Amino acid sequence: MKSSRISSWPKLSALAKQLRPRRIESLFDDDADRVGEFSIDAAGLYLDYSKNLIDRAALRLLVELAHECALAERIERLFRGDRINVTEGRAVLHTALRDPQDDVRVDGQPVAGDIRAVQAKMRTLVEAVCSGRWTGFRGDRITDVVNIGIGGSHLGPLLACDALRYDAASGLRVHFCSNVDGGDIDRTLTGLDPATTLFIVASKSFTTPETALNANSARRWLLAAAGDEAATAKHFLAISAHPAKAAAFGIPADNVLPMWDWVGGRYSLWSAIGLPIAFALGMHGFERLLAGAAAMDRHFRSAPFERNMPVLFALVGIWNTNFLGAESFAVVPYDDRLFQLPAYLQQLEMESNGKRVTLANRPVKVATAPILWGGLGTNVQHAFFQLLHQGTRLIPVDFILAMTHQRSPREHHDMLVANCIAQAEALMCGRQRAELDDGTPAEPGIDLPLHRETPGNQPSNMLILESLTPETLGALLALYEHKTYVQGVIWGINSFDQWGVELGKKLAGKLLAEMGGGTREKHDGSTSALLERYLRSRG
Ligand code: F6P
């Protein structure tokens, strides 16, 4: 963000100063149509952002800010396949995966044909495995699929399989293993039969050490039962942008599904990385997920900013972060099926926008990605909600709720919905001490109403899905992806690299070499002492 050239920025700061002392609920008194004005429907989702400390003037200025940051052109560049990931020299085309268009090209080459070819291969594989035509080393049909991957090669498929568990039509059990902690692969494999288990090694780079180690352990487990290297071909698939590396691991070329450099890891569930989803739901279910995301893409690309859900969602986030000073926000789905959503969004938003340098090679002068955290309602009402109600920080909340739930009896769903809506109301309205001065006896010297007071004025968004389906989940994830991109554009950063994660990986590699008896490196005192302590206890 080149703030000096952005005239809306100081105006927004001035407006925020005026609005800060206001009560959010009082803004409803000023504006009879506030809910109509501060809400939007798109791609099967409804977003009510009226419970934010924002008014029409601020929203107009935020839209002006988006125009000043050339957002319209930046959206076009994303969809067109320009190399907008400039620090890695790559295009960013997760949108093409959901609706491959013949005019989208990378380096002059159309990508639609490649995308369709990989989807056809996914379909063939899913049919072969689900029909029982694909058999294991003993001739048995496959009953269990284990995805081995981490980060973007794990979180999206895990979220989708968990969220859409009631749409699982294939009968296959799909499992996930990501952590290098040996307990993870142990837990995953316990109870599985090597003869009926199919592994997917999912790694865009095929160099991620955690994935490589887990894949090796899985292969050892398989070969201990099969007793023949040839079993690998019947039990291992790979997904990678570097198929040669998968071949070097011993996975036959026919079993490798390609992806491309122009799909970012955290944006990759729409590519062949989504294979576990297709195994769980059937290919048609996966295509429904793509279709939901594509509907949000079309809306994002064509709607004017004033009626554009991802743009407005992003701008409200910018307002809360940069003008009201929120340092974090909580994502709270009131839906057990969305348990994995906060973790998925943490990678999406924080790996994308946890940046400090602009595209113009300058330090960013404003706060970038806020800390994203969260958990499931109603559970978290009995955990961290106390801090939202009476803590000292401004913490906006994204509530997410499905209006209907085919597996939840009416009395459960009524209670869930009542709690979700009530929490948003309580966070906004609070309860002032005057209302609490009911003469309840307290210890001498204790001003009980003061302790019981909840100040309110915590902003929130309410995201409503009619029901959680592959389509609405696709639209929801695309909404957050586009929100992330819009915010990156406003902050002037590259949302598509992740150089920050490299140093830790490199240092872990060095320490591992030292543990293996390699030359001792120079470390700080604490690091050396920790290494010594581990080596002593390892014996
Ligand atoms: O360490 C970060 C990261 O590169 C993520 O961006 C990525 O999703 C994850 O590691 C896994 O990478 P890969 O798919 O190449 O194994």
Short mmCIF file of N, CA and C in Angstrom, two decimals, residues 155 159 330-333 338-350 372-376 400:
data_model
loop_
_atom_site.label_atom_id
_atom_site.label_comp_id
_atom_site.label_asym_id
_atom_site.label_seq_id
_atom_site.Cartn_x
_atom_site.Cartn_y
_atom_site.Cartn_z
N LEU A 155 -4.75 -29.70 4.37
CA LEU A 155 -5.83 -29.01 5.10
C LEU A 155 -7.13 -28.88 4.30
N LEU A 159 -10.54 -30.73 5.37
CA LEU A 159 -11.73 -29.91 5.67
C LEU A 159 -12.93 -30.37 4.84
N ALA A 330 -11.73 -13.85 15.10
CA ALA A 330 -12.07 -15.25 15.35
C ALA A 330 -13.06 -15.73 14.31
N VAL A 331 -12.84 -16.95 13.84
CA VAL A 331 -13.79 -17.59 12.92
C VAL A 331 -14.51 -18.67 13.73
N VAL A 332 -15.82 -18.52 13.85
CA VAL A 332 -16.58 -19.43 14.71
C VAL A 332 -17.75 -20.04 13.95
N PRO A 333 -17.51 -21.20 13.33
CA PRO A 333 -18.63 -21.88 12.68
C PRO A 333 -19.53 -22.53 13.73
N LEU A 338 -17.75 -28.11 10.30
CA LEU A 338 -16.73 -27.14 9.88
C LEU A 338 -15.62 -27.00 10.92
N PHE A 339 -15.42 -28.07 11.68
CA PHE A 339 -14.37 -28.09 12.72
C PHE A 339 -13.01 -27.68 12.16
N GLN A 340 -12.71 -28.12 10.94
CA GLN A 340 -11.38 -27.89 10.37
C GLN A 340 -11.25 -26.50 9.74
N LEU A 341 -12.35 -25.76 9.67
CA LEU A 341 -12.29 -24.50 8.91
C LEU A 341 -11.28 -23.50 9.47
N PRO A 342 -11.25 -23.24 10.80
CA PRO A 342 -10.27 -22.25 11.27
C PRO A 342 -8.83 -22.63 10.89
N ALA A 343 -8.47 -23.90 11.02
CA ALA A 343 -7.09 -24.31 10.68
C ALA A 343 -6.82 -24.09 9.19
N TYR A 344 -7.81 -24.43 8.37
CA TYR A 344 -7.65 -24.23 6.92
C TYR A 344 -7.45 -22.74 6.61
N LEU A 345 -8.29 -21.91 7.25
CA LEU A 345 -8.21 -20.47 6.96
C LEU A 345 -6.94 -19.84 7.53
N GLN A 346 -6.40 -20.45 8.58
CA GLN A 346 -5.15 -19.93 9.12
C GLN A 346 -4.06 -20.00 8.05
N GLN A 347 -3.98 -21.15 7.37
CA GLN A 347 -2.96 -21.22 6.32
C GLN A 347 -3.31 -20.26 5.19
N LEU A 348 -4.58 -20.28 4.78
CA LEU A 348 -4.98 -19.44 3.64
C LEU A 348 -4.64 -17.97 3.90
N GLU A 349 -5.11 -17.44 5.02
CA GLU A 349 -4.94 -16.00 5.23
C GLU A 349 -3.56 -15.62 5.77
N MET A 350 -3.05 -16.43 6.71
CA MET A 350 -1.81 -15.99 7.35
C MET A 350 -0.57 -16.35 6.53
N LEU A 372 -5.60 -15.01 12.82
CA LEU A 372 -6.89 -15.70 12.66
C LEU A 372 -6.93 -16.88 13.62
N TRP A 373 -7.96 -16.97 14.39
CA TRP A 373 -8.11 -18.09 15.32
C TRP A 373 -9.59 -18.42 15.42
N GLY A 374 -9.92 -19.42 16.16
CA GLY A 374 -11.35 -19.71 16.27
C GLY A 374 -11.61 -21.12 16.73
N GLY A 375 -12.85 -21.52 16.60
CA GLY A 375 -13.28 -22.83 17.04
C GLY A 375 -14.78 -22.95 16.87
N LEU A 376 -15.29 -24.10 17.26
CA LEU A 376 -16.70 -24.41 17.01
C LEU A 376 -17.64 -23.85 18.07
N ILE A 400 -20.46 -18.43 11.32
CA ILE A 400 -20.88 -19.16 10.11
C ILE A 400 -21.95 -20.16 10.52
#
